[in-house]
Short mmCIF file of C-alpha atoms and ligand atoms in Angstrom, two decimals:
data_model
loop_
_atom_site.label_atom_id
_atom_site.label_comp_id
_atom_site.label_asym_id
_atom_site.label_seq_id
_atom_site.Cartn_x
_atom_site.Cartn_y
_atom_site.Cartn_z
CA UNK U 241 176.29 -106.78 -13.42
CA UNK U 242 176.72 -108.92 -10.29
CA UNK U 243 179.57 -110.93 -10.57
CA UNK U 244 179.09 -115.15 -10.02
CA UNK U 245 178.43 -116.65 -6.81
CA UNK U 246 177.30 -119.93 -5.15
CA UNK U 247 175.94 -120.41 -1.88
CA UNK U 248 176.84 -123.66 -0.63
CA UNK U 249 175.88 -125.91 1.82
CA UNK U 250 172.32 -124.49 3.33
CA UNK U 251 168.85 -125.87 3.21
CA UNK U 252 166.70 -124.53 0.11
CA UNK U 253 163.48 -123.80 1.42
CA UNK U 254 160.82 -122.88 -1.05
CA UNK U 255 156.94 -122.43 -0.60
CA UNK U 256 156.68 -125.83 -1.65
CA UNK U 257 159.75 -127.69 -0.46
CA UNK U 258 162.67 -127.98 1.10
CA UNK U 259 166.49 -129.89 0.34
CA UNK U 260 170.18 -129.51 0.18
CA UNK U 261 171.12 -127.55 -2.70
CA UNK U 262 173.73 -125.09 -3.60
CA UNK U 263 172.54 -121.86 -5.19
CA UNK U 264 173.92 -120.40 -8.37
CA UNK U 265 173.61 -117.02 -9.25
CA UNK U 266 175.31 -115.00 -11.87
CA UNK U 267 174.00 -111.74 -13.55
CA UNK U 268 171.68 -111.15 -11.22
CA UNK U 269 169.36 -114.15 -11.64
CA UNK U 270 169.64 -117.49 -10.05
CA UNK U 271 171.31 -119.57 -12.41
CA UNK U 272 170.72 -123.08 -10.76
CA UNK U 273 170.07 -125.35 -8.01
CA UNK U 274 172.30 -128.13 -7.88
CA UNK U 275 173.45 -131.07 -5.79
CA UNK U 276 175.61 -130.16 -2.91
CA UNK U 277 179.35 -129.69 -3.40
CA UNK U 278 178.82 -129.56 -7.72
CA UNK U 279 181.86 -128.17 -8.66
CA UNK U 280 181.92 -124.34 -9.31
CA UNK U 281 183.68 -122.69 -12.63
CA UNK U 282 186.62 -120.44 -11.93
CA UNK U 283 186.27 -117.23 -10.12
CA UNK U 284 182.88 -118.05 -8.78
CA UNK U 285 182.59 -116.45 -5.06
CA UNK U 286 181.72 -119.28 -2.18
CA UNK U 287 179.39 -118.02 0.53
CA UNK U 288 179.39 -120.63 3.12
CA UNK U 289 175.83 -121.35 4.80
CA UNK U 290 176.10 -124.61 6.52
CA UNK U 291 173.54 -124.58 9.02
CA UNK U 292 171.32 -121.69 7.32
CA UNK U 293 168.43 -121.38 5.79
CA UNK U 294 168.55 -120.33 2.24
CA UNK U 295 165.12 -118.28 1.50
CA UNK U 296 164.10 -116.38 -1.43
CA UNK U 297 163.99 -112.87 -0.18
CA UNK U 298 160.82 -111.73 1.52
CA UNK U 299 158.75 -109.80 -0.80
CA UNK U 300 156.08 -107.41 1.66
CA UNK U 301 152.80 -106.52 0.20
CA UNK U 302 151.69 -103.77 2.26
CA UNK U 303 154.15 -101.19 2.47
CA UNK U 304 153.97 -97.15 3.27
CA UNK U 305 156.54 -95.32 2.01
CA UNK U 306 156.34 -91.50 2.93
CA UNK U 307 152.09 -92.47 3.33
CA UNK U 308 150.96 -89.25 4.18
CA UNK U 309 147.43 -89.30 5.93
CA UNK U 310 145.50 -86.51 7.67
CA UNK U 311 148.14 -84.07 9.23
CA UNK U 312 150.99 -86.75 9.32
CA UNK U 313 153.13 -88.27 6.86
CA UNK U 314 155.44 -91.13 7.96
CA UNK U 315 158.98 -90.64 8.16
CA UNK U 316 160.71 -92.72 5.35
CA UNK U 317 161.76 -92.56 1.75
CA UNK U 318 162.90 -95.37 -0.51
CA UNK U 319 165.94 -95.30 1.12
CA UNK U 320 165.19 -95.90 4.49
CA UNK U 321 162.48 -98.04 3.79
CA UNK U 322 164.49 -100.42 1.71
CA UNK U 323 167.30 -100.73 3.55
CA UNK U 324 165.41 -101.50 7.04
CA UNK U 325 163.56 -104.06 4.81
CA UNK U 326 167.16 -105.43 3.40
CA UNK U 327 168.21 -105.71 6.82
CA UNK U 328 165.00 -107.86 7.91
CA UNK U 329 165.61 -110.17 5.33
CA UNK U 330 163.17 -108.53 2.82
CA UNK U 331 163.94 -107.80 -0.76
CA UNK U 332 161.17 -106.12 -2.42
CA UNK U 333 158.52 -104.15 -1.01
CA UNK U 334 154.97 -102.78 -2.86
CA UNK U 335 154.52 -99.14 -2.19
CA UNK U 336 150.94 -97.76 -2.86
CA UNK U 337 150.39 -94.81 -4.70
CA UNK U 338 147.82 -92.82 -2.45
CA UNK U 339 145.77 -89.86 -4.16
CA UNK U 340 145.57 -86.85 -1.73
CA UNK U 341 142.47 -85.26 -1.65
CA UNK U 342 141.16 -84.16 -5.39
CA UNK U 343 144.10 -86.14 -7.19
CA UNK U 344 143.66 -88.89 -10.12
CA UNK U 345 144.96 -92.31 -9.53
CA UNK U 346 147.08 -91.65 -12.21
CA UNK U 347 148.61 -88.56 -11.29
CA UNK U 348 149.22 -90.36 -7.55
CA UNK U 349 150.90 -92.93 -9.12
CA UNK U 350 153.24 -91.46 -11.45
CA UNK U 351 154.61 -88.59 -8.27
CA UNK U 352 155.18 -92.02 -5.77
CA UNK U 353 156.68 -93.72 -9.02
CA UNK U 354 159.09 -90.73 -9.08
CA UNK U 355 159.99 -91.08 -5.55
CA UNK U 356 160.33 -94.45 -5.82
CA UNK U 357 164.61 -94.05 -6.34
CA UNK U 358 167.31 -94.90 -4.19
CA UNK U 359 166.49 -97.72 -2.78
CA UNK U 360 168.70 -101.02 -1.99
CA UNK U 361 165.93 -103.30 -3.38
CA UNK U 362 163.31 -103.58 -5.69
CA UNK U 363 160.09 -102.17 -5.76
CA UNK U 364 156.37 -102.13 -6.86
CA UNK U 365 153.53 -100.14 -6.55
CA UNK U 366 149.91 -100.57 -5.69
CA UNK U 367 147.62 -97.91 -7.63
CA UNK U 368 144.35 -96.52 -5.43
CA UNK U 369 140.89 -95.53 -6.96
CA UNK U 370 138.97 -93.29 -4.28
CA UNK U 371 136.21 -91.95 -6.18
CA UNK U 372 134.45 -93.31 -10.36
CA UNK U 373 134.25 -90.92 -12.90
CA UNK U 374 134.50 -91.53 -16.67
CA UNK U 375 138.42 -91.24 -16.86
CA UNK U 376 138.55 -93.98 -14.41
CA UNK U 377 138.64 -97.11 -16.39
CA UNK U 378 140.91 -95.68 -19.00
CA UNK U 379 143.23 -94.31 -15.92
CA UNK U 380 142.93 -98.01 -14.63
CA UNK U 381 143.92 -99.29 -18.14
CA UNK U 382 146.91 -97.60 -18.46
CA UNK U 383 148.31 -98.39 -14.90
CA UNK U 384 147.52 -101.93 -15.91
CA UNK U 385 149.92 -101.85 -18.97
CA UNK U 386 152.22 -99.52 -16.82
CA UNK U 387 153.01 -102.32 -14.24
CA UNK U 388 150.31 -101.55 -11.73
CA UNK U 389 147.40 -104.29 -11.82
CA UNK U 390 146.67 -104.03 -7.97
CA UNK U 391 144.53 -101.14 -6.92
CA UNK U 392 144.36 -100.38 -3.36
CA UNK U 393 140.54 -99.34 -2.18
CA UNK U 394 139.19 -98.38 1.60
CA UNK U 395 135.56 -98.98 3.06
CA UNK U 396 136.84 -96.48 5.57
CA UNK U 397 138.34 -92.92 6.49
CA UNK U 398 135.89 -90.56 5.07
CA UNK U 399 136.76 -87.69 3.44
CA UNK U 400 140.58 -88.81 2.65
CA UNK U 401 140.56 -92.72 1.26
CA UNK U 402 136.79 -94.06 1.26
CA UNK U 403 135.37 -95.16 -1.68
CA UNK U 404 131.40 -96.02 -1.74
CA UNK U 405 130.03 -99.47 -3.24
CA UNK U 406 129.29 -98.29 -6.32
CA UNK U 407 132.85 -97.32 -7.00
CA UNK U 408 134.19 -100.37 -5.67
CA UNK U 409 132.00 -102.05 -8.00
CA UNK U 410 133.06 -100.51 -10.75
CA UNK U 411 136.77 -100.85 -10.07
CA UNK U 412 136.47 -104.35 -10.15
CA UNK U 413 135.08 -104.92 -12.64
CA UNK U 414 137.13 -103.26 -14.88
CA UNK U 415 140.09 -104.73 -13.47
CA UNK U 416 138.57 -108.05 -13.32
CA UNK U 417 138.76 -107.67 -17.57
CA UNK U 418 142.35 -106.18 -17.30
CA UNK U 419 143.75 -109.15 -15.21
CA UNK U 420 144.30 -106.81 -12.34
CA UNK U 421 142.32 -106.93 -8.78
CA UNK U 422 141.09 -104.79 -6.13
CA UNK U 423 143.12 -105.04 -2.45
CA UNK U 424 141.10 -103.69 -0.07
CA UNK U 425 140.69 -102.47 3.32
CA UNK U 426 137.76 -103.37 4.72
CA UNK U 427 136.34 -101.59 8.05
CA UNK U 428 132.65 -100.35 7.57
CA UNK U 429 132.73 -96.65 7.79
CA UNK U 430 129.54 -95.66 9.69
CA UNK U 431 129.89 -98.45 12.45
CA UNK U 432 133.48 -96.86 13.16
CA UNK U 433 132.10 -93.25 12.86
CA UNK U 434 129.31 -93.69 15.15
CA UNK U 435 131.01 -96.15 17.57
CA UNK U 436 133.95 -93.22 17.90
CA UNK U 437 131.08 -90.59 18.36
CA UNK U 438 129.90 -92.68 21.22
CA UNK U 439 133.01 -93.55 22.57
CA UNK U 440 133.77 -90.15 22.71
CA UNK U 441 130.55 -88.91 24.41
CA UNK U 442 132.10 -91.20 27.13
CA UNK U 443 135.15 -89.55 26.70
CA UNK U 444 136.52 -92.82 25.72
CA UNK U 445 138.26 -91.55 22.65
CA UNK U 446 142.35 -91.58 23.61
CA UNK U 447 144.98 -94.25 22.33
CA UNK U 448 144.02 -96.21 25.11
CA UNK U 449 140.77 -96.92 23.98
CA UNK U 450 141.58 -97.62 20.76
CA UNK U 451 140.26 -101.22 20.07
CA UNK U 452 136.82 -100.19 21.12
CA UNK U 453 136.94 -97.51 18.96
CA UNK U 454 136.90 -99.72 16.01
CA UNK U 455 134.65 -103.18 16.61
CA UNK U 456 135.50 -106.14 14.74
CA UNK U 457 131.96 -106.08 13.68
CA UNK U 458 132.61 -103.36 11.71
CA UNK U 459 135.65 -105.39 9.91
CA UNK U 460 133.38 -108.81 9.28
CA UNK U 461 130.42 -106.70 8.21
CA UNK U 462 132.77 -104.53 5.36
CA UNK U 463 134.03 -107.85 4.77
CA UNK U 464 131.04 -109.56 3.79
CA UNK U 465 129.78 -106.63 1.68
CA UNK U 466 132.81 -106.36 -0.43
CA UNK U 467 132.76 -110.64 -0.86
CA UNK U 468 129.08 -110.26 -2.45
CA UNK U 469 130.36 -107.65 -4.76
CA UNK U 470 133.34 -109.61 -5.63
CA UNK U 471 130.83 -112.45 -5.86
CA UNK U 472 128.36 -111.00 -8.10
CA UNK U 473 131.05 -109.95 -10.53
CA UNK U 474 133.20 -112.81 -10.58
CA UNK U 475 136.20 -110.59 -9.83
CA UNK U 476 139.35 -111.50 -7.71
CA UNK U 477 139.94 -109.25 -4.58
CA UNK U 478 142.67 -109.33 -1.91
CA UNK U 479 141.62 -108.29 1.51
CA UNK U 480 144.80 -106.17 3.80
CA UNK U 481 145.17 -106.42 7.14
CA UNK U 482 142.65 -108.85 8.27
CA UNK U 483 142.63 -108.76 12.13
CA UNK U 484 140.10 -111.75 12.83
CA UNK U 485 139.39 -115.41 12.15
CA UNK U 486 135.92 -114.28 11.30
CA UNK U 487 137.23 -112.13 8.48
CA UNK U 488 139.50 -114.50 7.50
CA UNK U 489 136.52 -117.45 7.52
CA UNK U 490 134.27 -114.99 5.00
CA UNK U 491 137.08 -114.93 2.76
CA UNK U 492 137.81 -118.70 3.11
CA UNK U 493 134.45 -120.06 2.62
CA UNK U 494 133.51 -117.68 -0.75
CA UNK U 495 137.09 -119.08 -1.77
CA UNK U 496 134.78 -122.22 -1.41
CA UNK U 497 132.40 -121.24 -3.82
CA UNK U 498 135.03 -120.66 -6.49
CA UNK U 499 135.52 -116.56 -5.70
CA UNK U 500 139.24 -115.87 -6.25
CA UNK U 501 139.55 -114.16 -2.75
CA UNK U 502 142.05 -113.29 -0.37
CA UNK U 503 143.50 -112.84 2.67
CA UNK U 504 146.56 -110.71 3.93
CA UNK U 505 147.21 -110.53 7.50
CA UNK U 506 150.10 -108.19 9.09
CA UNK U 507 152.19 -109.42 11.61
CA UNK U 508 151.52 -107.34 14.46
CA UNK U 509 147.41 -108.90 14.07
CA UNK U 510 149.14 -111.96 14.36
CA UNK U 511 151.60 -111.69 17.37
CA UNK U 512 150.20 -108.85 19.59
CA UNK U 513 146.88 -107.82 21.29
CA UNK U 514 144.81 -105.11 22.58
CA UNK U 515 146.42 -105.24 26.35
CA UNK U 516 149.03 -103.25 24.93
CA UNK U 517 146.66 -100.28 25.11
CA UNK U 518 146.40 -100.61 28.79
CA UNK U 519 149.93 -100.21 29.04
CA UNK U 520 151.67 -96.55 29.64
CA UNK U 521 152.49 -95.78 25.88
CA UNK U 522 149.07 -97.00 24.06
CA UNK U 523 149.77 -94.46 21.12
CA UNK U 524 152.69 -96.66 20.15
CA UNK U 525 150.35 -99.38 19.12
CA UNK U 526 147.69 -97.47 17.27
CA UNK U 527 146.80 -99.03 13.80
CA UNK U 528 143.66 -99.93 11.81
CA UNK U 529 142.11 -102.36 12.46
CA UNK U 530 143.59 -102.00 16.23
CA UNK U 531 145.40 -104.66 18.07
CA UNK U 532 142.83 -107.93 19.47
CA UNK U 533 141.95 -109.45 21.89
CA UNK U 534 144.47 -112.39 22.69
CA UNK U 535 141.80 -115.09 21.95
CA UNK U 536 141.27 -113.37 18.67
CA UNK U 537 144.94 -113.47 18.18
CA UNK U 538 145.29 -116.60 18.35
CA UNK U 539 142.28 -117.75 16.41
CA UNK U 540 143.42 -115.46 13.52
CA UNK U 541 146.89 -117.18 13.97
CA UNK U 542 145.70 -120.66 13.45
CA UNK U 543 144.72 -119.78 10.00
CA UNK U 544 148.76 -119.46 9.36
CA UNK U 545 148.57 -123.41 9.69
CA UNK U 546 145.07 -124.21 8.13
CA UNK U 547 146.16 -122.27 4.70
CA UNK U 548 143.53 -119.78 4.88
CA UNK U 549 145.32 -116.98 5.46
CA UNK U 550 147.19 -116.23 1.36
CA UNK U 551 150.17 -113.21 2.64
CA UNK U 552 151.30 -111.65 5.72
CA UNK U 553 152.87 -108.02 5.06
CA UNK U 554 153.73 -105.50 7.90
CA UNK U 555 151.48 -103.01 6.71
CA UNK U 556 154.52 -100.71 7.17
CA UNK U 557 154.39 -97.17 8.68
CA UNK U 558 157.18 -95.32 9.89
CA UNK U 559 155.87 -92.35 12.27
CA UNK U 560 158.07 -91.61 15.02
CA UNK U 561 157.01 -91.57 18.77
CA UNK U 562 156.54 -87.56 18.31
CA UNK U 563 154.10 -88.05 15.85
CA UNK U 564 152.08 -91.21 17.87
CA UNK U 565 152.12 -88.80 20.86
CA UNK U 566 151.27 -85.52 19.62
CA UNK U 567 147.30 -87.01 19.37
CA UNK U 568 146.76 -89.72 21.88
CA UNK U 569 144.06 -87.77 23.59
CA UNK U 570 141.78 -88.73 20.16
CA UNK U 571 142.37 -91.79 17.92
CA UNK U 572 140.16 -90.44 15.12
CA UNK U 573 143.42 -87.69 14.50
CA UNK U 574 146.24 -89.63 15.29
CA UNK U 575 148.15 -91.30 12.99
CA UNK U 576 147.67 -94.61 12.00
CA UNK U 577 150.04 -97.38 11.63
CA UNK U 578 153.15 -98.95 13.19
CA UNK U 579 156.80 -99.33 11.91
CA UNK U 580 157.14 -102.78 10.42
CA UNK U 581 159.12 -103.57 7.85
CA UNK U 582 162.34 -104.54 9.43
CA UNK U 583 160.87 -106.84 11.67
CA UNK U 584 158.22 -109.04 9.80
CA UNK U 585 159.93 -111.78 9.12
CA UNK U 586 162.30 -112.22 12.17
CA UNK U 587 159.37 -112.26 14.09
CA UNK U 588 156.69 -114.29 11.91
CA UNK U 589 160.00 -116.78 11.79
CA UNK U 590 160.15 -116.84 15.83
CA UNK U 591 156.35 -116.75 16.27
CA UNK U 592 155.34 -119.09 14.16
CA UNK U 593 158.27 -121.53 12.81
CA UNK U 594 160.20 -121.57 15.79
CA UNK U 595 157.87 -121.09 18.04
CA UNK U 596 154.98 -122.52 16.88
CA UNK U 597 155.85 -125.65 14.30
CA UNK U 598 154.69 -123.63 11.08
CA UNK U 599 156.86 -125.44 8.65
CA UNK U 600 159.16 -123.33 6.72
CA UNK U 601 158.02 -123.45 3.42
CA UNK U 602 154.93 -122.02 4.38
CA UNK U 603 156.62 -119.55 6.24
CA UNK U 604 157.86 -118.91 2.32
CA UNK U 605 154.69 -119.05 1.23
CA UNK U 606 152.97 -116.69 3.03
CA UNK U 607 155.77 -114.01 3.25
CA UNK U 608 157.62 -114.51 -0.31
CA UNK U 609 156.40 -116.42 -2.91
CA UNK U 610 152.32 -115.73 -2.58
CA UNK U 611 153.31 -112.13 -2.10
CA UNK U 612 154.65 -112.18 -5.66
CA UNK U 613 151.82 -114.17 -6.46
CA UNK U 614 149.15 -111.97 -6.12
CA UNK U 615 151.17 -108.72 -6.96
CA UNK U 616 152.10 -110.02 -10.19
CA UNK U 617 155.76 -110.28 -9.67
CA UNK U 618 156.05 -114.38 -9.52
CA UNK U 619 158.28 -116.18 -10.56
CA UNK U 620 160.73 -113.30 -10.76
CA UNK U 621 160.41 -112.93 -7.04
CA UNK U 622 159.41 -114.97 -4.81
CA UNK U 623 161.60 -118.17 -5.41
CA UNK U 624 165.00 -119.67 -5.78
CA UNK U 625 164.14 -121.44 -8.68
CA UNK U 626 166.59 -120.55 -12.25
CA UNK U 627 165.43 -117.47 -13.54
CA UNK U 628 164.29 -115.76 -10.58
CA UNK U 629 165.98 -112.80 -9.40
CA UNK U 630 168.87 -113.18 -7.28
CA UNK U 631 167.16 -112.41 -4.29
CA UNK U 632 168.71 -114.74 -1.19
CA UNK U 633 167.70 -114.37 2.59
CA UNK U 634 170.41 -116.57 3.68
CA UNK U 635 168.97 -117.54 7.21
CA UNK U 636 170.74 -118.69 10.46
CA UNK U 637 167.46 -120.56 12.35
CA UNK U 638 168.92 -120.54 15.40
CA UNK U 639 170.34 -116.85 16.36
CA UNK U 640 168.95 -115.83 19.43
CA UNK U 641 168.80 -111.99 19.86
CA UNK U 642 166.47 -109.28 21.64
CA UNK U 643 164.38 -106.59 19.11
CA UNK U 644 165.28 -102.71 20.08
CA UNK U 645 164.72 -99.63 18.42
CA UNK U 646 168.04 -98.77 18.80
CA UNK U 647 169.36 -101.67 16.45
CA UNK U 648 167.01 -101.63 13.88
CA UNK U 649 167.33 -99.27 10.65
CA UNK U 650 163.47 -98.15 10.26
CA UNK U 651 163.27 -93.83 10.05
CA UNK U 652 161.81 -94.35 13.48
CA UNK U 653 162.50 -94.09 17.40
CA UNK U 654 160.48 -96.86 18.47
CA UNK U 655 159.31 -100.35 17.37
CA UNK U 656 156.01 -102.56 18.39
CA UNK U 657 158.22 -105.13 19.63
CA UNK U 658 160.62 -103.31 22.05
CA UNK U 659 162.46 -106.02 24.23
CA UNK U 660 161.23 -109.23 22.45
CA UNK U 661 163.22 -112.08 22.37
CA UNK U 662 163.22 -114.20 19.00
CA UNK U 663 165.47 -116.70 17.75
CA UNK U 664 165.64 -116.73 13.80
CA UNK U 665 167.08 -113.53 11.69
CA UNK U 666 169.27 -113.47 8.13
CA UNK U 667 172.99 -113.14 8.44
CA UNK U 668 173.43 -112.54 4.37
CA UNK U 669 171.15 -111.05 2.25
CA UNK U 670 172.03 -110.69 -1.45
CA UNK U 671 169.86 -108.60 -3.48
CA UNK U 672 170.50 -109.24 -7.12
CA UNK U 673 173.12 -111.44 -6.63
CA UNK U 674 174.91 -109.00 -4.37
CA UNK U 675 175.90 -109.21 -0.95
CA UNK U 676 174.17 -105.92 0.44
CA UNK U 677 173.77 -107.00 4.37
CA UNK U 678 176.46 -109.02 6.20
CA UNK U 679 176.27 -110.25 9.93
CA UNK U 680 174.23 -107.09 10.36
CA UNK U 681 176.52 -104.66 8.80
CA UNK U 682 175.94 -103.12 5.36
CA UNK U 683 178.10 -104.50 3.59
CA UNK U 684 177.17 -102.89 -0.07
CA UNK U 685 175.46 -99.18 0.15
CA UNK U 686 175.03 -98.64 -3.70
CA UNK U 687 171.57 -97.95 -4.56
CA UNK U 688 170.36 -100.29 -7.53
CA UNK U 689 166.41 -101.11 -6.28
CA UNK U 690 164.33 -101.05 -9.00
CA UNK U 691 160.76 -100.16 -9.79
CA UNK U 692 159.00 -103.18 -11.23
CA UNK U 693 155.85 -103.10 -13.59
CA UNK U 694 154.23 -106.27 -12.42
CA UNK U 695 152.69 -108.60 -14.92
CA UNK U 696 148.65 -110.02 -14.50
CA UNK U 697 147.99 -111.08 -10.64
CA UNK U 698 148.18 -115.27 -10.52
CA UNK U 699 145.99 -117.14 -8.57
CA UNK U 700 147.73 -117.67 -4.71
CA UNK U 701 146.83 -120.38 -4.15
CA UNK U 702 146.25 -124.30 -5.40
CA UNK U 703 142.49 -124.44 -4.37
CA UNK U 704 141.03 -121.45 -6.41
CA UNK U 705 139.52 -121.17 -9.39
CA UNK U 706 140.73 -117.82 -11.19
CA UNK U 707 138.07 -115.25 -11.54
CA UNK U 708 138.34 -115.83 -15.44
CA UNK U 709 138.13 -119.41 -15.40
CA UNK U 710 134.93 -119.35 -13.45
CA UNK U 711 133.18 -117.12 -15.82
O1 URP R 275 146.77 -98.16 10.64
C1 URP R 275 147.11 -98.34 9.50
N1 URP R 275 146.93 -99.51 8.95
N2 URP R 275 147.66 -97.33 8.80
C2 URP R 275 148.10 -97.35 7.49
C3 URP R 275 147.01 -97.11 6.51
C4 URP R 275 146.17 -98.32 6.33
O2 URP R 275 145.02 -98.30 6.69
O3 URP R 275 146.65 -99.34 5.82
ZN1 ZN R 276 144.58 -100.16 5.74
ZN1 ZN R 277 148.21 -100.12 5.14
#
């Protein structure tokens, strides 16, 4: 049990406010808020943060841990994952539970749940339907009542993830009447396929071609298919990765029409764009959906500010540069994904609050407490406020440091953001009411991340109806 502790004199920011306050934590949870300088009981540890930031850890949606895909699994257990994401400021993380070709969701879930030890913060996990048959909805009922109402689907990568209509149909609605929700990741399948086939006729198929492999039509139409079905059935769903303002729009305006819908973006959709594949090491940036077009960048950025955009994750995916090179010559082997974790919020934070005016407790909002939201995990993560887990990002606004590889604690050689300069990064993080990272050093190595069984997904946001409620 973690021993009492107040953080005093820092700025609270929470998704909806910020003020003065010193934290109280004892036994793990956040124990109170209180005026600065109230008197502390005996024996209670100080932690000085004048001039910080005091955030509730980051909780990331979209997180591969050990994602195996094709020939290539990433590089990173529970470990390593969770202690690059301790370092970045981020407390828990949701895992998903990917069947391999020919497995149950079930079955995939319970061997990542078993994995899913060692870690220096918490976790959850997203289940994954690929393919209906009649053990589905019992399957889906069970990893409902097990912790696991979020079930990860893909319009996209035949043969491994991709699930047809029908399916996804059926998944939601039998999660929409087990308070869970489909989180999906929307590409449409035959654009990509035949786009690649042409591209590659024109032998236009390496890394560096990668954003042409993969149109953005092919996003916006998946995207609207998936909205009707979501429509039709009254049934939330949570879009991942959404690499466009058009994307984002579809979601927003059936949001409009009282459809509890979604949008995640990642934050290298948000900060870089497709010119990096014209650039000597194009594999390093290979991901679905690809990298932008700046304009498209930026236009999917402004919906940080308007509030149509619910989450951003990193969409976390630790291959080394080994892996990204062995396939450049052909995107549609190579392995997907970029490393992630560790540097989400530093530079969201730089981008965006910094850089950009975002006020800071939207910067909560969209990396910690709608997160937990829409994973079910609110209001034990998420936020400061008494009862929460002691989860702290105690945050120094104005450090000013440079991103390498070399400094960062992901199981990988090379990050997105080589050489970027960004001014913003935690200097204490306390998971559980413990003091695990320090002025960048660990300062507390013991393992004691948990795996969480998240409650019924809550509505993300103030201006949608629930699914139920609109029935
Ligand atoms: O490129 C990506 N995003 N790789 C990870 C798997 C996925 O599609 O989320
Ligand atoms: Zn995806
Ligand atoms: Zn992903």
């Amino acid at each position: 049990m973690s021993a009492p502790v107040v953080i005093r004199g820092g700025t609270v920011a929470e998704a909806g406010w910020t003020a003065p306050a010193d934290v109280f934590l004892a036994g793990g949870k956040v124990t109170a808020l209180a005026e600065p300088g109230t008197p502390a009981p005996r024996g209670v540890t100080e932690i000085d943060a004048r001039g910080m930031l005091v955030l509730p850890g980051g909780v990331d949606p979209h997180c591969h841990v050990g994602f195996t895909s094709g020939d290539f699994t990433s590089l990173d257990d529970y470990a390593q994952c969770t202690t690059a994401a301790v370092f970045g400021g981020t407390t828990t993380i949701v895992d998903f539970a990917i069947p391999r070709p020919g497995q149950s969701p079930a079955d995939a879930a319970h061997a990542q749940r078993a994995r899913a030890a060692g870690g220096l913060c918490d976790s959850a996990l997203h289940a994954c339907v690929v393919e209906w048959d009649e053990t589905v909805p019992e399957q889906l009922r069970s990893l409902v009542a097990d912790g696991m109402p979020t079930v990860k689907m893909f319009t996209t990568y035949r043969g491994e993830t991709m699930a047809d209509e029908d399916t996804i149909l059926r998944t939601m609605a039998t999660l929409r009447d087990l308070g869970g929700m489909v989180v999906i990741h929307c590409e449409a399948n035959h654009i990509i396929e035949d786009t690649q086939t042409r591209c590659s006729h024109d032998g236009r198929i390496g890394a560096e071609h990668m954003a042409a492999t993969r149109p953005e039509l092919a996003e916006t139409a998946s995207v609207a298919e998936v909205l009707a079905i979501a429509e039709s059935l009254r049934a939330p769903v949570y879009f991942v990765h959404q690499s466009t303002p058009e994307a984002v729009e579809l979601v927003a305006a059936a949001r409009r029409r009282g459809v509890a819908a979604y949008s995640e973006s990642v934050a290298h959709h948000l900060v870089l764009d497709d010119s990096l594949y014209a650039g000597a090491t194009p594999e390093r940036f290979v991901c679905c959906p690809p990298l932008r077009p700046r304009p498209v960048v930026d236009g999917l950025a402004r919906h940080l500010a308007t509030g149509e955009i619910t989450t951003i994750g990193s969409d976390h995916c630790c291959y080394d540069l080994a892996q990204k090179e062995s396939r450049r010559s052909d995107v549609r082997v190579m392995p997907n994904g970029l490393p992630g974790v560790e540097t989400r919020l530093p530079v969201v934070f730089s981008e965006f609050v910094t850089g950009g005016g975002l006020p800071v407790t939207r910067f909560v909002e969209l990396t910690a407490a709608n997160p937990a939201r829409a994973n079910g995990l609110y209001p034990r993560k998420g936020t400061l406020m008494p009862g929460a887990d002691a989860d702290v990002a105690i945050w120094d606004p104005s450090a000013q440091w440079t991103i390498t590889s070399e400094a960062l604690h992901m199981a990988t050689d090379y990050t997105p953001y080589e050489g970027m300069a960004v001014t913003g990064r935690p200097r204490t993080v306390l998971v559980g009411g413990r003091v695990v990272v320090h002025d960048g050093v660990l300062a507390d190595p013991e393992p004691r991340g948990r795996h969480l069984a998240a409650g019924p997904v809550t509505s993300p946001g103030g201006r949608t109806r629930a699914a139920r409620a609109s029935r």
